[in-house]
């Protein structure tokens, strides 16, 4: 009997997935990204990393099975992991990126530049993690371009902080070393949820731009922008999340503001810590959300019961 091949390794019988690093110029600054293209794509996934990391978060070195880029491309979805404005090659331009509205415009233009001349399939799906959820939410709420998205995924965020991290956040706000240590512990809890060389993020870390910590009005920002999202929404909270509140009430609190979305699915990812895309359950998480992306594609194609065509 022939052993099954793994589509995420070089031993696969199919064409290997290639992840390319690309740079485009947008409004006078360079924007970098990691790109995995699928031939004749079903759709395009735009992935936005969290704080203190960069696009490599979605393609961790040495762990192809944890890679959203490789998994999505193997399943037919071209995927762009964008270095959010202020990270990667745009880091020297932080002073030009203080405005959230400007960062949103830069991100949209970077996506258009990266996809210029390339097939988009049924459209673009935006996927945000942690601090990247703000940009993802703003892109989806954009009155001109948001309604044309396929859908939105947000993970690693919330409206209330986990009780166990409040002291660490307070210390972090005072720039106390103890606060940074406590927050790092919460971000990577529990250690056994990650491979040993992944835990702590030493291979994927990056300096955060100055604007990143200025989100004291996050609840208000979230609620006002979520109400303007008019595409399907998927929300994920990790089972072992220790930065944000967890449980059924937390899922409900995140879901309710999406009052104009045609469909909202909120789920807990079993076995995961805050960093859902680099933990041991990353493949399960990615497959779950990609199944939602496929449903969004099918709704465009008119599959009955998924929001498109006649039922």
Tab-separated table of N, CA, C and O in Angstrom, residues 142-258:
chain	number	residue	atom	x	y	z
A	142	UNK	N	-15.034	49.400	5.482
A	142	UNK	CA	-14.863	50.455	4.483
A	142	UNK	C	-16.099	50.521	3.589
A	142	UNK	O	-16.489	49.521	2.963
A	143	UNK	N	-16.747	51.679	3.544
A	143	UNK	CA	-18.017	51.809	2.828
A	143	UNK	C	-17.883	51.532	1.339
A	143	UNK	O	-18.817	51.012	0.715
A	144	UNK	N	-16.734	51.877	0.757
A	144	UNK	CA	-16.567	51.717	-0.685
A	144	UNK	C	-16.148	50.313	-1.074
A	144	UNK	O	-16.641	49.755	-2.059
A	145	UNK	N	-15.227	49.693	-0.288
A	145	UNK	CA	-14.653	48.418	-0.712
A	145	UNK	C	-15.043	47.238	0.168
A	145	UNK	O	-15.006	46.088	-0.275
A	146	UNK	N	-15.407	47.500	1.395
A	146	UNK	CA	-15.783	46.428	2.315
A	146	UNK	C	-16.896	45.523	1.824
A	146	UNK	O	-16.790	44.290	1.933
A	147	UNK	N	-17.979	46.090	1.254
A	147	UNK	CA	-19.081	45.223	0.806
A	147	UNK	C	-18.703	44.245	-0.297
A	147	UNK	O	-19.426	43.274	-0.549
A	148	UNK	N	-17.570	44.481	-0.976
A	148	UNK	CA	-17.141	43.575	-2.052
A	148	UNK	C	-16.296	42.414	-1.543
A	148	UNK	O	-15.941	41.519	-2.320
A	149	UNK	N	-15.957	42.421	-0.247
A	149	UNK	CA	-15.203	41.302	0.300
A	149	UNK	C	-16.057	40.038	0.338
A	149	UNK	O	-17.292	40.098	0.413
A	150	UNK	N	-15.373	38.892	0.335
A	150	UNK	CA	-16.072	37.618	0.530
A	150	UNK	C	-16.494	37.445	1.981
A	150	UNK	O	-17.570	36.916	2.279
A	151	UNK	N	-15.634	37.854	2.913
A	151	UNK	CA	-15.930	37.664	4.320
A	151	UNK	C	-14.769	38.106	5.182
A	151	UNK	O	-13.759	38.629	4.685
A	152	UNK	N	-14.907	37.879	6.483
A	152	UNK	CA	-13.948	38.351	7.471
A	152	UNK	C	-13.764	37.311	8.563
A	152	UNK	O	-14.746	36.737	9.055
A	153	UNK	N	-12.507	37.057	8.942
A	153	UNK	CA	-12.173	36.251	10.110
A	153	UNK	C	-11.403	37.119	11.094
A	153	UNK	O	-10.457	37.835	10.707
A	154	UNK	N	-11.787	37.078	12.377
A	154	UNK	CA	-10.996	37.725	13.421
A	154	UNK	C	-10.733	36.697	14.520
A	154	UNK	O	-11.609	35.922	14.886
A	155	UNK	N	-9.510	36.703	15.025
A	155	UNK	CA	-9.115	35.771	16.082
A	155	UNK	C	-8.119	36.464	17.000
A	155	UNK	O	-7.410	37.382	16.590
A	156	UNK	N	-8.075	36.036	18.266
A	156	UNK	CA	-7.103	36.589	19.189
A	156	UNK	C	-7.441	37.991	19.647
A	156	UNK	O	-6.550	38.782	19.964
A	157	UNK	N	-8.728	38.323	19.695
A	157	UNK	CA	-9.146	39.635	20.169
A	157	UNK	C	-10.368	39.471	21.053
A	157	UNK	O	-10.886	38.368	21.237
A	158	UNK	N	-10.836	40.577	21.624
A	158	UNK	CA	-11.997	40.528	22.501
A	158	UNK	C	-12.398	41.927	22.914
A	158	UNK	O	-11.823	42.924	22.458
A	159	UNK	N	-13.390	42.001	23.790
A	159	UNK	CA	-13.851	43.290	24.300
A	159	UNK	C	-13.555	43.462	25.780
A	159	UNK	O	-13.559	44.578	26.296
A	160	UNK	N	-13.321	42.352	26.464
A	160	UNK	CA	-12.934	42.384	27.875
A	160	UNK	C	-11.666	41.563	28.047
A	160	UNK	O	-11.557	40.463	27.497
A	161	UNK	N	-10.731	42.084	28.825
A	161	UNK	CA	-9.498	41.331	29.048
A	161	UNK	C	-9.718	40.209	30.058
A	161	UNK	O	-10.580	40.294	30.936
A	162	UNK	N	-8.929	39.163	29.896
A	162	UNK	CA	-8.956	38.042	30.831
A	162	UNK	C	-8.528	38.550	32.214
A	162	UNK	O	-7.551	39.310	32.321
A	163	UNK	N	-9.237	38.151	33.273
A	163	UNK	CA	-8.891	38.652	34.615
A	163	UNK	C	-7.429	38.434	34.996
A	163	UNK	O	-6.821	39.268	35.669
A	164	UNK	N	-6.848	37.347	34.529
A	164	UNK	CA	-5.481	37.016	34.915
A	164	UNK	C	-4.417	37.893	34.300
A	164	UNK	O	-3.251	37.832	34.702
A	165	UNK	N	-4.779	38.728	33.310
A	165	UNK	CA	-3.770	39.539	32.635
A	165	UNK	C	-3.878	41.024	32.993
A	165	UNK	O	-3.060	41.831	32.565
A	166	UNK	N	-4.855	41.395	33.799
A	166	UNK	CA	-5.095	42.811	34.072
A	166	UNK	C	-3.903	43.479	34.754
A	166	UNK	O	-3.520	44.593	34.412
A	167	UNK	N	-3.307	42.803	35.746
A	167	UNK	CA	-2.136	43.381	36.423
A	167	UNK	C	-0.972	43.558	35.454
A	167	UNK	O	-0.258	44.568	35.491
A	168	UNK	N	-0.772	42.572	34.578
A	168	UNK	CA	0.318	42.658	33.611
A	168	UNK	C	0.091	43.805	32.633
A	168	UNK	O	1.033	44.524	32.267
A	169	UNK	N	-1.157	44.004	32.212
A	169	UNK	CA	-1.466	45.100	31.294
A	169	UNK	C	-1.243	46.448	31.963
A	169	UNK	O	-0.740	47.393	31.345
A	170	UNK	N	-1.611	46.534	33.225
A	170	UNK	CA	-1.397	47.773	33.964
A	170	UNK	C	0.102	48.076	34.072
A	170	UNK	O	0.544	49.206	33.860
A	171	UNK	N	0.904	47.047	34.387
A	171	UNK	CA	2.353	47.220	34.495
A	171	UNK	C	2.961	47.548	33.135
A	171	UNK	O	3.879	48.373	33.025
A	172	UNK	N	2.433	46.908	32.084
A	172	UNK	CA	2.919	47.177	30.722
A	172	UNK	C	2.644	48.628	30.342
A	172	UNK	O	3.470	49.294	29.716
A	173	UNK	N	1.470	49.142	30.745
A	173	UNK	CA	1.138	50.532	30.466
A	173	UNK	C	2.088	51.504	31.139
A	173	UNK	O	2.289	52.627	30.664
A	174	UNK	N	2.697	51.082	32.260
A	174	UNK	CA	3.694	51.913	32.950
A	174	UNK	C	5.102	51.624	32.436
A	174	UNK	O	6.076	52.127	32.994
A	175	UNK	N	5.199	50.788	31.405
A	175	UNK	CA	6.486	50.381	30.823
A	175	UNK	C	7.357	49.663	31.841
A	175	UNK	O	8.576	49.829	31.876
A	176	UNK	N	6.707	48.830	32.658
A	176	UNK	CA	7.424	48.046	33.647
A	176	UNK	C	7.896	46.736	33.040
A	176	UNK	O	7.136	46.067	32.327
A	177	UNK	N	9.154	46.327	33.286
A	177	UNK	CA	9.625	45.034	32.771
A	177	UNK	C	8.750	43.878	33.218
A	177	UNK	O	8.534	42.926	32.473
A	178	UNK	N	8.211	43.961	34.448
A	178	UNK	CA	7.321	42.903	34.924
A	178	UNK	C	6.055	42.802	34.103
A	178	UNK	O	5.521	41.717	33.904
A	179	UNK	N	5.589	43.955	33.604
A	179	UNK	CA	4.396	43.939	32.752
A	179	UNK	C	4.657	43.249	31.444
A	179	UNK	O	3.838	42.460	30.960
A	180	UNK	N	5.810	43.507	30.841
A	180	UNK	CA	6.148	42.860	29.569
A	180	UNK	C	6.275	41.351	29.748
A	180	UNK	O	5.817	40.572	28.908
A	181	UNK	N	6.874	40.949	30.873
A	181	UNK	CA	7.024	39.518	31.143
A	181	UNK	C	5.675	38.860	31.352
A	181	UNK	O	5.394	37.782	30.819
A	182	UNK	N	4.812	39.498	32.119
A	182	UNK	CA	3.491	38.940	32.384
A	182	UNK	C	2.634	38.853	31.140
A	182	UNK	O	1.913	37.873	30.930
A	183	UNK	N	2.709	39.871	30.293
A	183	UNK	CA	1.934	39.855	29.055
A	183	UNK	C	2.454	38.784	28.113
A	183	UNK	O	1.669	38.072	27.466
A	184	UNK	N	3.788	38.649	28.036
A	184	UNK	CA	4.366	37.610	27.184
A	184	UNK	C	3.928	36.220	27.644
A	184	UNK	O	3.616	35.338	26.832
A	185	UNK	N	3.857	36.031	28.959
A	185	UNK	CA	3.424	34.740	29.492
A	185	UNK	C	1.982	34.449	29.083
A	185	UNK	O	1.635	33.327	28.720
A	186	UNK	N	1.126	35.466	29.132
A	186	UNK	CA	-0.274	35.281	28.738
A	186	UNK	C	-0.394	34.995	27.237
A	186	UNK	O	-1.208	34.169	26.816
A	187	UNK	N	0.408	35.674	26.439
A	187	UNK	CA	0.350	35.488	24.989
A	187	UNK	C	0.759	34.083	24.566
A	187	UNK	O	0.284	33.582	23.545
A	188	UNK	N	1.625	33.441	25.361
A	188	UNK	CA	2.153	32.130	24.979
A	188	UNK	C	1.715	31.037	25.952
A	188	UNK	O	2.399	30.033	26.103
A	189	UNK	N	0.583	31.226	26.577
A	189	UNK	CA	0.030	30.219	27.488
A	189	UNK	C	-0.909	29.282	26.729
A	189	UNK	O	-1.690	29.756	25.889
A	190	UNK	N	-0.878	27.966	27.022
A	190	UNK	CA	0.098	27.232	27.824
A	190	UNK	C	1.287	26.832	26.951
A	190	UNK	O	1.131	26.658	25.737
A	191	UNK	N	2.459	26.643	27.519
A	191	UNK	CA	3.643	26.325	26.699
A	191	UNK	C	3.479	25.082	25.839
A	191	UNK	O	3.970	25.054	24.698
A	192	UNK	N	2.778	24.064	26.353
A	192	UNK	CA	2.691	22.824	25.579
A	192	UNK	C	1.684	22.907	24.432
A	192	UNK	O	1.488	21.939	23.700
A	193	UNK	N	1.048	24.067	24.255
A	193	UNK	CA	0.183	24.261	23.087
A	193	UNK	C	1.000	24.556	21.835
A	193	UNK	O	0.437	24.618	20.733
A	194	UNK	N	2.328	24.735	22.000
A	194	UNK	CA	3.203	25.101	20.893
A	194	UNK	C	4.392	24.151	20.814
A	194	UNK	O	4.862	23.659	21.845
A	195	UNK	N	4.912	23.896	19.617
A	195	UNK	CA	6.188	23.184	19.524
A	195	UNK	C	7.258	23.957	20.296
A	195	UNK	O	7.205	25.192	20.349
A	196	UNK	N	8.238	23.269	20.863
A	196	UNK	CA	9.244	23.957	21.692
A	196	UNK	C	9.953	25.107	21.000
A	196	UNK	O	10.210	26.155	21.613
A	197	UNK	N	10.273	24.958	19.712
A	197	UNK	CA	11.001	26.023	19.020
A	197	UNK	C	10.091	27.146	18.539
A	197	UNK	O	10.567	28.150	18.009
A	198	UNK	N	8.782	26.981	18.735
A	198	UNK	CA	7.814	28.016	18.369
A	198	UNK	C	7.435	28.851	19.589
A	198	UNK	O	7.262	30.075	19.497
A	199	UNK	N	7.321	28.189	20.746
A	199	UNK	CA	6.886	28.869	21.965
A	199	UNK	C	7.769	30.083	22.254
A	199	UNK	O	8.992	30.008	22.233
A	200	UNK	N	7.132	31.211	22.508
A	200	UNK	CA	7.847	32.447	22.793
A	200	UNK	C	8.067	33.340	21.594
A	200	UNK	O	8.351	34.522	21.742
A	201	UNK	N	7.945	32.776	20.386
A	201	UNK	CA	8.007	33.575	19.165
A	201	UNK	C	9.360	34.115	18.780
A	201	UNK	O	9.453	35.082	18.015
A	202	UNK	N	10.431	33.452	19.225
A	202	UNK	CA	11.754	34.025	18.959
A	202	UNK	C	12.123	34.039	17.479
A	202	UNK	O	12.992	34.819	17.072
A	203	UNK	N	11.483	33.210	16.662
A	203	UNK	CA	11.812	33.188	15.233
A	203	UNK	C	10.908	34.088	14.397
A	203	UNK	O	11.129	34.217	13.186
A	204	UNK	N	9.905	34.682	15.019
A	204	UNK	CA	8.939	35.465	14.239
A	204	UNK	C	8.731	36.865	14.801
A	204	UNK	O	7.855	37.588	14.342
A	205	UNK	N	9.534	37.261	15.778
A	205	UNK	CA	9.351	38.551	16.423
A	205	UNK	C	9.786	39.724	15.552
A	205	UNK	O	10.627	39.600	14.664
A	206	UNK	N	9.180	40.887	15.818
A	206	UNK	CA	9.516	42.120	15.112
A	206	UNK	C	9.144	43.299	16.003
A	206	UNK	O	8.189	43.209	16.784
A	207	UNK	N	9.859	44.405	15.909
A	207	UNK	CA	9.504	45.591	16.700
A	207	UNK	C	8.125	46.117	16.307
A	207	UNK	O	7.773	46.145	15.125
A	208	UNK	N	7.351	46.525	17.291
A	208	UNK	CA	6.032	47.103	17.024
A	208	UNK	C	6.153	48.599	16.770
A	208	UNK	O	6.918	49.281	17.456
A	209	UNK	N	5.400	49.132	15.815
A	209	UNK	CA	5.409	50.589	15.612
A	209	UNK	C	4.769	51.297	16.800
A	209	UNK	O	4.005	50.696	17.559
A	210	UNK	N	5.079	52.575	16.953
A	210	UNK	CA	4.629	53.323	18.130
A	210	UNK	C	3.108	53.359	18.253
A	210	UNK	O	2.574	53.347	19.362
A	211	UNK	N	2.384	53.375	17.114
A	211	UNK	CA	0.929	53.490	17.184
A	211	UNK	C	0.257	52.250	17.768
A	211	UNK	O	-0.889	52.308	18.210
A	212	UNK	N	0.965	51.114	17.781
A	212	UNK	CA	0.326	49.833	18.092
A	212	UNK	C	-0.330	49.790	19.468
A	212	UNK	O	-1.367	49.156	19.647
A	213	UNK	N	0.255	50.447	20.464
A	213	UNK	CA	-0.292	50.354	21.807
A	213	UNK	C	-1.400	51.341	22.112
A	213	UNK	O	-1.910	51.371	23.231
A	214	UNK	N	-1.807	52.139	21.148
A	214	UNK	CA	-2.804	53.183	21.397
A	214	UNK	C	-4.198	52.723	21.002
A	214	UNK	O	-4.770	53.169	20.016
A	215	UNK	N	-4.737	51.801	21.783
A	215	UNK	CA	-6.063	51.272	21.448
A	215	UNK	C	-6.970	51.306	22.678
A	215	UNK	O	-7.732	50.393	22.931
A	216	UNK	N	-6.904	52.404	23.433
A	216	UNK	CA	-7.698	52.489	24.651
A	216	UNK	C	-9.190	52.574	24.362
A	216	UNK	O	-10.006	52.322	25.232
A	217	UNK	N	-9.558	52.957	23.133
A	217	UNK	CA	-10.970	53.050	22.750
A	217	UNK	C	-11.372	51.854	21.888
A	217	UNK	O	-12.262	51.950	21.049
A	218	UNK	N	-10.730	50.703	22.115
A	218	UNK	CA	-10.959	49.542	21.272
A	218	UNK	C	-12.421	49.112	21.265
A	218	UNK	O	-12.977	48.797	20.212
A	219	UNK	N	-13.081	49.084	22.426
A	219	UNK	CA	-14.485	48.656	22.458
A	219	UNK	C	-15.335	49.551	21.561
A	219	UNK	O	-16.178	49.062	20.793
A	220	UNK	N	-15.142	50.845	21.642
A	220	UNK	CA	-15.911	51.767	20.813
A	220	UNK	C	-15.572	51.598	19.335
A	220	UNK	O	-16.465	51.588	18.471
A	221	UNK	N	-14.278	51.465	19.039
A	221	UNK	CA	-13.858	51.261	17.648
A	221	UNK	C	-14.469	49.977	17.099
A	221	UNK	O	-15.013	49.949	15.983
A	222	UNK	N	-14.376	48.896	17.890
A	222	UNK	CA	-14.902	47.610	17.442
A	222	UNK	C	-16.397	47.710	17.149
A	222	UNK	O	-16.866	47.305	16.076
A	223	UNK	N	-17.158	48.238	18.087
A	223	UNK	CA	-18.618	48.270	17.940
A	223	UNK	C	-19.051	49.122	16.755
A	223	UNK	O	-19.928	48.716	15.973
A	224	UNK	N	-18.440	50.305	16.598
A	224	UNK	CA	-18.875	51.189	15.520
A	224	UNK	C	-18.520	50.623	14.148
A	224	UNK	O	-19.312	50.733	13.203
A	225	UNK	N	-17.353	49.996	14.029
A	225	UNK	CA	-16.954	49.444	12.728
A	225	UNK	C	-17.656	48.111	12.444
A	225	UNK	O	-18.031	47.837	11.293
A	226	UNK	N	-17.838	47.279	13.458
A	226	UNK	CA	-18.520	45.999	13.237
A	226	UNK	C	-19.929	46.220	12.706
A	226	UNK	O	-20.415	45.449	11.862
A	227	UNK	N	-20.591	47.260	13.160
A	227	UNK	CA	-21.960	47.533	12.713
A	227	UNK	C	-22.026	47.874	11.234
A	227	UNK	O	-23.105	47.798	10.623
A	228	UNK	N	-20.895	48.221	10.624
A	228	UNK	CA	-20.863	48.596	9.209
A	228	UNK	C	-20.415	47.455	8.306
A	228	UNK	O	-20.373	47.616	7.078
A	229	UNK	N	-20.082	46.311	8.886
A	229	UNK	CA	-19.640	45.160	8.091
A	229	UNK	C	-20.859	44.461	7.504
A	229	UNK	O	-21.774	44.067	8.232
A	230	UNK	N	-20.846	44.276	6.188
A	230	UNK	CA	-22.003	43.706	5.493
A	230	UNK	C	-21.668	42.409	4.761
A	230	UNK	O	-22.317	42.051	3.780
A	231	UNK	N	-20.658	41.706	5.252
A	231	UNK	CA	-20.268	40.431	4.665
A	231	UNK	C	-20.227	39.380	5.770
A	231	UNK	O	-20.222	39.717	6.968
A	232	UNK	N	-20.202	38.084	5.429
A	232	UNK	CA	-20.153	37.035	6.457
A	232	UNK	C	-18.925	37.171	7.350
A	232	UNK	O	-17.841	37.540	6.891
A	233	UNK	N	-19.109	36.850	8.628
A	233	UNK	CA	-18.052	37.015	9.624
A	233	UNK	C	-17.848	35.715	10.380
A	233	UNK	O	-18.809	35.054	10.797
A	234	UNK	N	-16.573	35.344	10.570
A	234	UNK	CA	-16.208	34.213	11.417
A	234	UNK	C	-15.316	34.737	12.542
A	234	UNK	O	-14.405	35.530	12.302
A	235	UNK	N	-15.587	34.298	13.766
A	235	UNK	CA	-14.854	34.749	14.948
A	235	UNK	C	-14.303	33.533	15.673
A	235	UNK	O	-15.018	32.551	15.874
A	236	UNK	N	-13.032	33.590	16.059
A	236	UNK	CA	-12.410	32.484	16.780
A	236	UNK	C	-11.798	32.983	18.080
A	236	UNK	O	-11.081	33.987	18.090
A	237	UNK	N	-12.096	32.282	19.171
A	237	UNK	CA	-11.431	32.507	20.449
A	237	UNK	C	-10.754	31.196	20.836
A	237	UNK	O	-11.371	30.129	20.795
A	238	UNK	N	-9.486	31.271	21.201
A	238	UNK	CA	-8.744	30.074	21.591
A	238	UNK	C	-9.223	29.550	22.948
A	238	UNK	O	-9.553	30.329	23.849
A	239	UNK	N	-9.234	28.233	23.081
A	239	UNK	CA	-9.652	27.612	24.332
A	239	UNK	C	-8.811	28.109	25.512
A	239	UNK	O	-9.331	28.345	26.610
A	240	UNK	N	-7.506	28.299	25.294
A	240	UNK	CA	-6.603	28.698	26.368
A	240	UNK	C	-6.198	30.168	26.257
A	240	UNK	O	-5.134	30.552	26.755
A	241	UNK	N	-7.022	30.974	25.609
A	241	UNK	CA	-6.763	32.421	25.527
A	241	UNK	C	-6.631	32.994	26.943
A	241	UNK	O	-7.471	32.741	27.809
A	242	UNK	N	-5.549	33.777	27.176
A	242	UNK	CA	-5.349	34.384	28.480
A	242	UNK	C	-5.114	35.888	28.391
A	242	UNK	O	-4.775	36.507	29.397
A	243	UNK	N	-5.287	36.473	27.220
A	243	UNK	CA	-5.231	37.924	27.088
A	243	UNK	C	-6.646	38.492	27.119
A	243	UNK	O	-6.915	39.505	27.759
A	244	UNK	N	-7.553	37.809	26.448
A	244	UNK	CA	-8.949	38.246	26.357
A	244	UNK	C	-9.864	37.255	27.059
A	244	UNK	O	-9.522	36.079	27.214
A	245	UNK	N	-11.032	37.728	27.444
A	245	UNK	CA	-12.026	36.872	28.077
A	245	UNK	C	-12.448	35.765	27.129
A	245	UNK	O	-12.435	35.928	25.908
A	246	UNK	N	-12.811	34.614	27.686
A	246	UNK	CA	-13.213	33.457	26.891
A	246	UNK	C	-14.610	33.003	27.306
A	246	UNK	O	-15.215	33.552	28.215
A	247	UNK	N	-15.104	31.987	26.606
A	247	UNK	CA	-16.384	31.396	26.972
A	247	UNK	C	-17.534	31.900	26.127
A	247	UNK	O	-17.379	32.806	25.292
A	248	UNK	N	-18.725	31.330	26.323
A	248	UNK	CA	-19.898	31.671	25.512
A	248	UNK	C	-20.246	33.160	25.535
A	248	UNK	O	-20.635	33.722	24.509
A	249	UNK	N	-20.108	33.807	26.692
A	249	UNK	CA	-20.457	35.226	26.766
A	249	UNK	C	-19.498	36.073	25.948
A	249	UNK	O	-19.901	37.032	25.279
A	250	UNK	N	-18.208	35.736	25.974
A	250	UNK	CA	-17.226	36.478	25.184
A	250	UNK	C	-17.503	36.328	23.688
A	250	UNK	O	-17.399	37.299	22.924
A	251	UNK	N	-17.857	35.124	23.266
A	251	UNK	CA	-18.209	34.900	21.859
A	251	UNK	C	-19.445	35.701	21.466
A	251	UNK	O	-19.506	36.298	20.388
A	252	UNK	N	-20.432	35.728	22.354
A	252	UNK	CA	-21.650	36.490	22.083
A	252	UNK	C	-21.364	37.987	22.016
A	252	UNK	O	-21.891	38.701	21.152
A	253	UNK	N	-20.508	38.475	22.925
A	253	UNK	CA	-20.176	39.898	22.944
A	253	UNK	C	-19.489	40.334	21.653
A	253	UNK	O	-19.709	41.448	21.168
A	254	UNK	N	-18.662	39.461	21.100
A	254	UNK	CA	-17.983	39.781	19.849
A	254	UNK	C	-18.919	39.681	18.651
A	254	UNK	O	-18.762	40.392	17.662
A	255	UNK	N	-19.901	38.802	18.735
A	255	UNK	CA	-20.811	38.576	17.606
A	255	UNK	C	-21.857	39.663	17.461
A	255	UNK	O	-22.174	40.102	16.343
A	256	UNK	N	-22.415	40.115	18.576
A	256	UNK	CA	-23.583	41.005	18.540
A	256	UNK	C	-23.379	42.297	17.750
A	256	UNK	O	-24.297	42.738	17.053
A	257	UNK	N	-22.212	42.952	17.823
A	257	UNK	CA	-22.066	44.205	17.085
A	257	UNK	C	-22.148	44.068	15.564
A	257	UNK	O	-22.367	45.062	14.867
A	258	UNK	N	-21.990	42.862	15.035
A	258	UNK	CA	-22.055	42.669	13.576
A	258	UNK	C	-23.518	42.577	13.127
A	258	UNK	O	-23.954	41.585	12.543
